mmCIF file of C-alpha atoms and ligand atoms in Angstrom:
data_model
loop_
_atom_site.group_PDB
_atom_site.id
_atom_site.type_symbol
_atom_site.label_atom_id
_atom_site.label_comp_id
_atom_site.label_asym_id
_atom_site.label_seq_id
_atom_site.Cartn_x
_atom_site.Cartn_y
_atom_site.Cartn_z
ATOM 1 C CA MET A 32 -20.251 -66.021 43.989
ATOM 2 C CA ILE A 33 -16.923 -65.408 45.663
ATOM 3 C CA LYS A 34 -14.064 -64.055 43.639
ATOM 4 C CA ALA A 35 -10.541 -64.106 45.070
ATOM 5 C CA ILE A 36 -7.307 -62.586 43.886
ATOM 6 C CA TYR A 37 -3.952 -64.245 44.405
ATOM 7 C CA PRO A 38 -1.440 -61.384 44.253
ATOM 8 C CA GLY A 39 2.325 -61.751 44.097
ATOM 9 C CA SER A 40 5.478 -61.064 42.136
ATOM 10 C CA PHE A 41 5.478 -64.520 40.515
ATOM 11 C CA ASP A 42 9.067 -63.930 39.433
ATOM 12 C CA PRO A 43 8.735 -66.757 38.362
ATOM 13 C CA ILE A 44 5.654 -68.821 39.248
ATOM 14 C CA THR A 45 6.789 -71.986 41.096
ATOM 15 C CA ARG A 46 5.317 -75.335 42.087
ATOM 16 C CA GLY A 47 4.482 -73.727 45.444
ATOM 17 C CA HIS A 48 2.371 -71.029 43.784
ATOM 18 C CA ALA A 49 0.838 -73.713 41.551
ATOM 19 C CA ASP A 50 -0.211 -75.741 44.586
ATOM 20 C CA ILE A 51 -1.917 -72.705 46.149
ATOM 21 C CA ILE A 52 -3.689 -71.962 42.845
ATOM 22 C CA GLU A 53 -5.015 -75.518 42.638
ATOM 23 C CA ARG A 54 -6.297 -75.331 46.225
ATOM 24 C CA ALA A 55 -7.874 -71.929 45.648
ATOM 25 C CA LEU A 56 -9.749 -73.265 42.611
ATOM 26 C CA GLY A 57 -11.334 -75.846 44.881
ATOM 27 C CA VAL A 58 -12.633 -73.175 47.234
ATOM 28 C CA PHE A 59 -13.490 -70.022 45.277
ATOM 29 C CA ASP A 60 -15.823 -69.482 42.326
ATOM 30 C CA GLU A 61 -13.331 -67.283 40.546
ATOM 31 C CA VAL A 62 -9.600 -66.789 41.007
ATOM 32 C CA LEU A 63 -7.592 -63.948 39.518
ATOM 33 C CA ILE A 64 -3.809 -64.317 39.591
ATOM 34 C CA ALA A 65 -2.548 -60.776 39.970
ATOM 35 C CA VAL A 66 1.047 -60.037 38.993
ATOM 36 C CA GLY A 67 2.138 -56.991 40.947
ATOM 37 C CA VAL A 68 4.394 -54.612 39.056
ATOM 38 C CA ASN A 69 6.314 -52.042 41.017
ATOM 39 C CA PRO A 70 8.059 -49.655 38.588
ATOM 40 C CA LYS A 71 10.669 -48.922 41.263
ATOM 41 C CA LYS A 72 11.573 -52.571 41.786
ATOM 42 C CA LYS A 73 13.334 -54.184 38.900
ATOM 43 C CA GLY A 74 12.435 -57.842 38.897
ATOM 44 C CA TRP A 75 14.323 -60.734 37.344
ATOM 45 C CA LEU A 76 11.800 -61.385 34.583
ATOM 46 C CA LYS A 77 9.824 -58.707 32.789
ATOM 47 C CA PRO A 78 6.158 -58.579 33.838
ATOM 48 C CA SER A 79 5.177 -59.791 30.361
ATOM 49 C CA ALA A 80 7.398 -62.882 30.774
ATOM 50 C CA ARG A 81 5.975 -63.581 34.244
ATOM 51 C CA PHE A 82 2.508 -63.371 32.727
ATOM 52 C CA GLU A 83 3.499 -65.716 29.896
ATOM 53 C CA LEU A 84 4.838 -68.324 32.317
ATOM 54 C CA ILE A 85 1.625 -68.278 34.352
ATOM 55 C CA LEU A 86 -0.380 -68.564 31.155
ATOM 56 C CA ALA A 87 1.700 -71.561 30.036
ATOM 57 C CA PHE A 88 0.979 -73.224 33.383
ATOM 58 C CA LEU A 89 -2.773 -72.554 33.233
ATOM 59 C CA GLU A 90 -3.034 -73.670 29.622
ATOM 60 C CA GLU A 91 -1.380 -76.950 30.553
ATOM 61 C CA ASP A 92 -3.006 -77.661 33.924
ATOM 62 C CA PHE A 93 -6.356 -75.844 33.911
ATOM 63 C CA PRO A 94 -7.399 -75.241 30.283
ATOM 64 C CA HIS A 95 -11.122 -75.569 31.044
ATOM 65 C CA HIS A 96 -11.040 -73.156 33.954
ATOM 66 C CA LEU A 97 -9.026 -70.746 31.832
ATOM 67 C CA LYS A 98 -11.579 -70.965 29.043
ATOM 68 C CA SER A 99 -14.563 -70.566 31.338
ATOM 69 C CA GLY A 100 -12.980 -67.590 33.093
ATOM 70 C CA LYS A 101 -12.917 -69.327 36.496
ATOM 71 C CA ILE A 102 -9.228 -68.523 36.494
ATOM 72 C CA SER A 103 -7.545 -65.540 34.882
ATOM 73 C CA ILE A 104 -4.344 -63.461 35.057
ATOM 74 C CA ALA A 105 -3.768 -59.711 35.237
ATOM 75 C CA THR A 106 -0.874 -57.388 35.946
ATOM 76 C CA TYR A 107 -1.411 -54.379 38.174
ATOM 77 C CA SER A 108 0.600 -51.499 39.579
ATOM 78 C CA LYS A 109 -1.405 -50.029 42.399
ATOM 79 C CA LEU A 110 -2.164 -50.995 45.976
ATOM 80 C CA THR A 111 -3.293 -54.621 46.054
ATOM 81 C CA ILE A 112 -6.314 -53.739 48.156
ATOM 82 C CA ASP A 113 -7.441 -51.144 45.599
ATOM 83 C CA PHE A 114 -6.902 -53.539 42.725
ATOM 84 C CA CYS A 115 -8.909 -56.150 44.604
ATOM 85 C CA LYS A 116 -11.822 -53.728 45.035
ATOM 86 C CA ASP A 117 -11.686 -52.615 41.384
ATOM 87 C CA GLU A 118 -11.934 -56.253 40.329
ATOM 88 C CA GLY A 119 -14.909 -56.935 42.581
ATOM 89 C CA ALA A 120 -12.958 -59.545 44.558
ATOM 90 C CA LYS A 121 -13.798 -60.224 48.189
ATOM 91 C CA VAL A 122 -10.721 -62.196 49.175
ATOM 92 C CA ILE A 123 -6.952 -61.832 48.953
ATOM 93 C CA ILE A 124 -5.219 -65.208 49.019
ATOM 94 C CA ARG A 125 -1.721 -65.437 50.394
ATOM 95 C CA GLY A 126 0.445 -68.499 50.865
ATOM 96 C CA LEU A 127 2.105 -69.376 54.146
ATOM 97 C CA ARG A 128 5.116 -71.623 54.036
ATOM 98 C CA THR A 129 7.211 -71.485 57.171
ATOM 99 C CA ILE A 130 6.904 -69.412 60.303
ATOM 100 C CA SER A 131 9.253 -66.882 58.699
ATOM 101 C CA ASP A 132 6.489 -65.921 56.231
ATOM 102 C CA PHE A 133 4.107 -65.260 59.074
ATOM 103 C CA ASP A 134 5.473 -61.939 60.367
ATOM 104 C CA GLN A 135 5.418 -60.222 57.004
ATOM 105 C CA GLU A 136 2.103 -61.717 55.888
ATOM 106 C CA PHE A 137 0.400 -60.885 59.165
ATOM 107 C CA THR A 138 1.545 -57.248 58.982
ATOM 108 C CA LEU A 139 0.380 -57.020 55.366
ATOM 109 C CA ALA A 140 -3.023 -58.505 56.222
ATOM 110 C CA ILE A 141 -3.576 -56.135 59.156
ATOM 111 C CA ASN A 142 -2.645 -53.129 57.020
ATOM 112 C CA ASN A 143 -4.948 -54.249 54.227
ATOM 113 C CA MET A 144 -7.752 -54.709 56.743
ATOM 114 C CA ASP A 145 -7.121 -51.188 57.942
ATOM 115 C CA LEU A 146 -7.321 -49.853 54.369
ATOM 116 C CA ASN A 147 -10.477 -51.789 53.491
ATOM 117 C CA SER A 148 -12.215 -53.956 56.072
ATOM 118 C CA GLN A 149 -14.630 -55.373 53.467
ATOM 119 C CA ILE A 150 -11.876 -57.467 51.924
ATOM 120 C CA GLU A 151 -10.591 -60.560 53.732
ATOM 121 C CA THR A 152 -7.081 -61.975 53.552
ATOM 122 C CA MET A 153 -7.074 -65.764 53.625
ATOM 123 C CA PHE A 154 -3.975 -67.898 54.035
ATOM 124 C CA MET A 155 -3.397 -71.214 52.348
ATOM 125 C CA VAL A 156 -0.671 -73.716 53.137
ATOM 126 C CA PRO A 157 1.107 -75.727 50.432
ATOM 127 C CA LYS A 158 1.945 -79.413 50.526
ATOM 128 C CA PRO A 159 5.026 -80.040 52.700
ATOM 129 C CA GLU A 160 7.210 -80.770 49.670
ATOM 130 C CA TYR A 161 6.645 -77.201 48.441
ATOM 131 C CA GLN A 162 7.350 -75.557 51.748
ATOM 132 C CA PHE A 163 10.904 -74.683 50.792
ATOM 133 C CA VAL A 164 10.201 -73.745 47.195
ATOM 134 C CA SER A 165 10.509 -70.059 46.379
ATOM 135 C CA SER A 166 10.959 -67.819 43.359
ATOM 136 C CA SER A 167 14.140 -66.404 44.902
ATOM 137 C CA ILE A 168 15.736 -69.866 45.069
ATOM 138 C CA VAL A 169 14.859 -70.406 41.412
ATOM 139 C CA ARG A 170 16.383 -67.042 40.479
ATOM 140 C CA GLU A 171 19.592 -67.860 42.339
ATOM 141 C CA ILE A 172 20.004 -71.351 40.948
ATOM 142 C CA PHE A 173 18.949 -70.642 37.376
ATOM 143 C CA HIS A 174 22.096 -68.875 36.201
ATOM 144 C CA PHE A 175 24.378 -71.640 37.400
ATOM 145 C CA LYS A 176 22.328 -74.780 37.058
ATOM 146 C CA GLN A 177 19.263 -74.268 34.891
ATOM 147 C CA LYS A 178 18.282 -77.939 35.042
ATOM 148 C CA SER A 179 18.166 -77.974 38.833
ATOM 149 C CA THR A 180 15.261 -75.528 38.771
ATOM 150 C CA GLN A 181 13.121 -78.219 37.177
ATOM 151 C CA LYS A 182 11.996 -79.581 40.515
ATOM 152 C CA HIS A 183 10.844 -76.132 41.630
ATOM 153 C CA LEU A 184 8.877 -75.274 38.496
ATOM 154 C CA PRO A 185 5.826 -76.845 36.873
ATOM 155 C CA PRO A 186 7.070 -78.602 33.679
ATOM 156 C CA SER A 187 5.192 -76.183 31.394
ATOM 157 C CA VAL A 188 6.814 -73.236 33.185
ATOM 158 C CA TYR A 189 10.301 -74.732 32.965
ATOM 159 C CA GLU A 190 9.885 -75.277 29.232
ATOM 160 C CA LYS A 191 8.608 -71.759 28.613
ATOM 161 C CA LEU A 192 11.347 -70.250 30.777
ATOM 162 C CA MET A 193 14.010 -72.074 28.761
ATOM 163 C CA GLU A 194 12.423 -70.679 25.593
ATOM 164 C CA ILE A 195 12.385 -67.129 26.958
ATOM 165 C CA GLU A 196 15.880 -67.181 28.437
ATOM 166 C CA ASN A 197 17.714 -69.201 25.800
ATOM 167 C CA GLY A 198 15.760 -68.207 22.723
HETATM 168 P P1 LIG B 423 5.427 -61.393 46.967
HETATM 169 O O1 LIG B 423 6.548 -60.549 46.462
HETATM 170 O O2 LIG B 423 4.103 -60.687 46.980
HETATM 171 O O3 LIG B 423 5.703 -62.138 48.243
HETATM 172 P P2 LIG B 423 5.645 -63.992 45.683
HETATM 173 O O4 LIG B 423 5.401 -64.335 44.257
HETATM 174 O O5 LIG B 423 6.983 -64.282 46.231
HETATM 175 O O6 LIG B 423 5.243 -62.467 45.809
HETATM 176 O O7 LIG B 423 4.568 -64.735 46.591
HETATM 177 C C1 LIG B 423 3.198 -64.550 46.412
HETATM 178 C C2 LIG B 423 2.455 -65.313 47.492
HETATM 179 O O8 LIG B 423 2.677 -66.717 47.311
HETATM 180 C C3 LIG B 423 2.925 -65.008 48.909
HETATM 181 O O9 LIG B 423 1.821 -65.054 49.787
HETATM 182 C C4 LIG B 423 3.884 -66.126 49.215
HETATM 183 O O10 LIG B 423 3.954 -66.402 50.608
HETATM 184 C C5 LIG B 423 3.210 -67.284 48.475
HETATM 185 N N1 LIG B 423 4.154 -68.312 48.125
HETATM 186 C C6 LIG B 423 5.337 -68.200 47.478
HETATM 187 N N2 LIG B 423 5.945 -69.401 47.381
HETATM 188 C C7 LIG B 423 5.117 -70.296 47.983
HETATM 189 C C8 LIG B 423 5.195 -71.694 48.256
HETATM 190 N N3 LIG B 423 6.244 -72.437 47.919
HETATM 191 N N4 LIG B 423 4.162 -72.255 48.902
HETATM 192 C C9 LIG B 423 3.110 -71.519 49.293
HETATM 193 N N5 LIG B 423 2.974 -70.201 49.102
HETATM 194 C C10 LIG B 423 3.973 -69.590 48.457
#
């Protein structure tokens, strides 16, 4: 049984993240989406809201996997590699979009390997149409043109985000 964690800020979860999650579910026995919380970095959305958006997505797209525990969500505020070990996961999934992701992801993977060589980092590539989707683009656009973020967010996430932000 291979359990993987998919760590990230998910501020907010996008269609790109969603594509990686779907792919990961086809490969691993168990996938834990791990929302990293760094008390020194103030995000756009509160960790609880980020969690809620992911939950809305999973409830809509993968209700059976959510129920069976094949997929789950957690927030954590420690080193990812330590969290991974605590959870009994063998793999850290990271997404690679363009070559510009590579430098940072490669450095992260090497450092994680150095900290714990029992845990593997595995990279997954999204569909081409999600290659230029990012949480930071959503954050930038949202304040000016909420509706334009629709194409970057799974429908369930867009709906929930509107609820959270506009009451
Ligand atoms: P972090 O702050 O850890 O980079 P993110 O939520 O931005 O958190 O990203 C988490 C992971 O998801 C990273 O590996 C990132 O490269 C990947 N990712 C983000 N957006 C996409 C996308 N559109 N397609 C594929 N992977 C993505």
